[in-house]
């Protein structure tokens, strides 16, 4: 059965680019769109494409300070100064480029369009492949991110009285979102990421669990170098599923950064895109709306395929669906076309990964589970 779903995209996004030497490539959403369109997954029963709409100043100020927004706009107009640099604007990670403000605000507005469509019950699922800029802080550009669209979406849902489960599967810790809700219990953040001793941003250890009212509502799952599908899903099932069951969210927000895939040039995990599909299937099994955003992912072809696969699961097109958009699909070819082959895992790799996975599962069960009555 097809789900009422919105794919958020417009050609307007194609006007903007990070500098050519920068790893964050804004061509990815366009390529995802082309691929899902070729599969008949951009229109037809339940599915529609919706353009993003720039976030308003009032919306942006739910998370970002006026000083920061001013500096970002000024830098975007080519009047960058040292005050902007003190907020991370103009570094090698977060360079100044033409239209950076307009682009960031349009992307953030796209994720908010998805949130609004969910809140008005017009769709059950939405995907903004341009979004997922999870490192930006209230007054800080960080890790290629300027405006934190996913934190803003969680805020909008929370303001509407919803309990929000934010899940971050980007290989980097979703620090900007985790810290936005660090002392709150209405937004439970769960981030799976590579060991922060090895990778940016250097925080996100298992003992960082939130504070005050939010104690136990920030869950960090640092993963060892070389983590493969089985080990990842073992951690997901042992940690995320019980917590979701106990928390009983009204809505899911997932940052689906694809830099945890094997072969990503910026990270060292060893996943296939089957993990992304499996996780979305698990979220859908709770029968709550899902707002999905993109994120990292620096092997462009792998990222595009992973997000197209994630979208195909999210919108409800699966191998048992004989016709999508009026086109008969060769279902085995189609699935094979998007899904990665299973990777062979050596016993040496299992021996190095498995004990670290068990240790993090045990640490979270000890520190976090009792707070949720588990
Ligand atoms: Zn990342």
PDB file of C-alpha atoms in Angstrom, residues 75 80 84-85 87-96 100 141 146:
ATOM      1  CA  UNK A  75      28.271  37.119   4.876  1.00  0.00           C
ATOM      2  CA  UNK A  80      31.810  38.837   5.960  1.00  0.00           C
ATOM      3  CA  UNK A  84      30.899  36.151  11.660  1.00  0.00           C
ATOM      4  CA  UNK A  85      34.083  34.092  11.963  1.00  0.00           C
ATOM      5  CA  UNK A  87      30.335  32.141  15.003  1.00  0.00           C
ATOM      6  CA  UNK A  88      31.981  29.653  12.642  1.00  0.00           C
ATOM      7  CA  UNK A  89      31.009  31.431   9.415  1.00  0.00           C
ATOM      8  CA  UNK A  90      33.900  31.508   6.954  1.00  0.00           C
ATOM      9  CA  UNK A  91      35.895  28.502   8.138  1.00  0.00           C
ATOM     10  CA  UNK A  92      37.048  25.754   5.776  1.00  0.00           C
ATOM     11  CA  UNK A  93      34.149  23.553   6.993  1.00  0.00           C
ATOM     12  CA  UNK A  94      31.572  26.340   6.700  1.00  0.00           C
ATOM     13  CA  UNK A  95      32.866  28.627   3.962  1.00  0.00           C
ATOM     14  CA  UNK A  96      31.167  31.757   2.769  1.00  0.00           C
ATOM     15  CA  UNK A 100      24.458  30.636   1.382  1.00  0.00           C
ATOM     16  CA  UNK A 141      27.861  27.305  11.814  1.00  0.00           C
ATOM     17  CA  UNK A 146      24.444  26.772   8.753  1.00  0.00           C
TER      18      UNK A 146
END
